[in-house]
Coordinates of C-alpha atoms in Angstrom, one line a residue:
X14 CA 1.8 -22.1 30.3
X15 CA 0.7 -25.2 28.3
X16 CA -2.9 -25.8 29.3
X17 CA -4.1 -28.7 30.0
X18 CA -4.0 -32.5 31.8
X19 CA -0.8 -34.6 31.6
X20 CA -1.5 -37.8 29.3
X21 CA 0.8 -40.4 30.4
X22 CA 2.2 -42.8 27.9
X23 CA 4.1 -45.0 30.3
X24 CA 4.9 -45.3 33.8
X25 CA 5.5 -48.2 36.4
X26 CA 5.0 -45.7 39.0
X27 CA 2.5 -46.0 42.1
X28 CA -0.1 -43.5 41.3
X29 CA 1.1 -40.9 43.6
X30 CA 4.2 -40.8 42.4
X31 CA 3.0 -39.9 39.1
X32 CA 0.7 -37.1 40.5
X33 CA 3.6 -35.9 42.1
X34 CA 5.3 -36.1 38.7
X35 CA 3.0 -34.2 37.0
X36 CA 2.4 -31.9 39.1
X37 CA 5.8 -30.9 39.3
X38 CA 6.0 -30.4 35.4
X39 CA 2.8 -28.6 35.6
X40 CA 4.1 -26.0 38.3
X41 CA 7.5 -25.5 36.1
X42 CA 5.8 -24.7 33.2
X43 CA 3.5 -22.2 35.1
X44 CA 6.8 -20.7 36.4
X45 CA 8.9 -21.0 33.4
X46 CA 8.5 -20.2 29.5
X47 CA 8.0 -23.5 27.9
X48 CA 11.2 -23.4 25.6
X49 CA 13.3 -22.7 29.0
X50 CA 13.6 -26.6 29.0
X51 CA 16.8 -26.1 31.3
X52 CA 14.8 -24.3 34.2
X53 CA 11.6 -26.5 33.6
X54 CA 14.0 -30.1 34.1
X55 CA 16.0 -28.4 37.6
X56 CA 12.7 -27.7 38.7
X57 CA 11.5 -31.1 38.3
X58 CA 14.2 -32.9 39.5
X59 CA 13.7 -31.4 43.0
X60 CA 12.0 -34.9 43.2
X61 CA 15.8 -36.0 44.9
X62 CA 14.6 -34.2 47.8
X63 CA 11.3 -36.1 48.1
X64 CA 11.8 -39.5 46.9
X65 CA 15.6 -39.5 47.6
X66 CA 18.9 -38.8 44.9
X67 CA 19.2 -40.5 41.4
X68 CA 16.3 -39.3 40.0
X69 CA 16.7 -38.0 36.1
X70 CA 14.8 -35.7 33.8
X71 CA 14.6 -35.3 30.2
X72 CA 12.0 -32.6 28.9
X73 CA 11.6 -31.6 25.1
X74 CA 9.4 -32.0 22.2
X75 CA 11.6 -35.0 20.0
X76 CA 14.1 -36.6 21.8
X77 CA 14.8 -40.8 22.0
X78 CA 16.7 -42.3 24.9
X79 CA 18.0 -45.5 26.2
X80 CA 18.8 -46.0 30.1
X81 CA 17.6 -48.8 33.4
X82 CA 16.0 -47.6 36.0
X83 CA 14.7 -49.0 39.3
X84 CA 11.5 -50.5 39.1
X85 CA 8.3 -48.2 39.8
X86 CA 10.5 -45.2 39.4
X87 CA 9.5 -44.3 35.5
X88 CA 7.2 -42.0 34.1
X89 CA 6.6 -40.7 30.1
X90 CA 3.8 -38.2 29.9
X91 CA 3.2 -35.3 27.9
X92 CA 1.8 -31.7 28.4
X93 CA 0.5 -30.9 24.5
X94 CA 3.8 -31.2 22.3
X95 CA 6.0 -31.0 25.1
X96 CA 7.7 -34.9 26.8
X97 CA 8.5 -35.3 29.9
X98 CA 10.7 -38.8 30.8
X99 CA 11.5 -38.9 34.9
X100 CA 13.3 -42.1 36.2
X101 CA 15.2 -43.2 39.0
X102 CA 18.8 -44.4 37.5
X103 CA 19.7 -47.6 38.6
X104 CA 23.5 -48.4 38.9
X105 CA 25.2 -51.5 37.6
X106 CA 25.9 -53.2 40.7
X107 CA 29.2 -55.6 39.2
X108 CA 32.4 -54.6 40.0
X109 CA 34.5 -53.6 36.8
X110 CA 37.2 -55.9 36.5
X111 CA 40.9 -54.1 35.4

């Protein structure tokens, strides 16, 4: 387990949801090896059961991404060197032309 509290780098989530996300990550780190990012993300992905479907989770020491998220559903935080990105994806509402 990584020791210490989560450091939120960026977010637009309400405070209660931020605490749920960082707590889920902390519990995952208690349960799984820090190198087992797949199990950690699967555990955090249970956000779907609390806040509805469409949540995405990325965990690692170094990654980059580009995404669109629903308003109020994004958080990027770290526990020591391990980084966490949790967000709810936003579907493009425009129909595709043929």
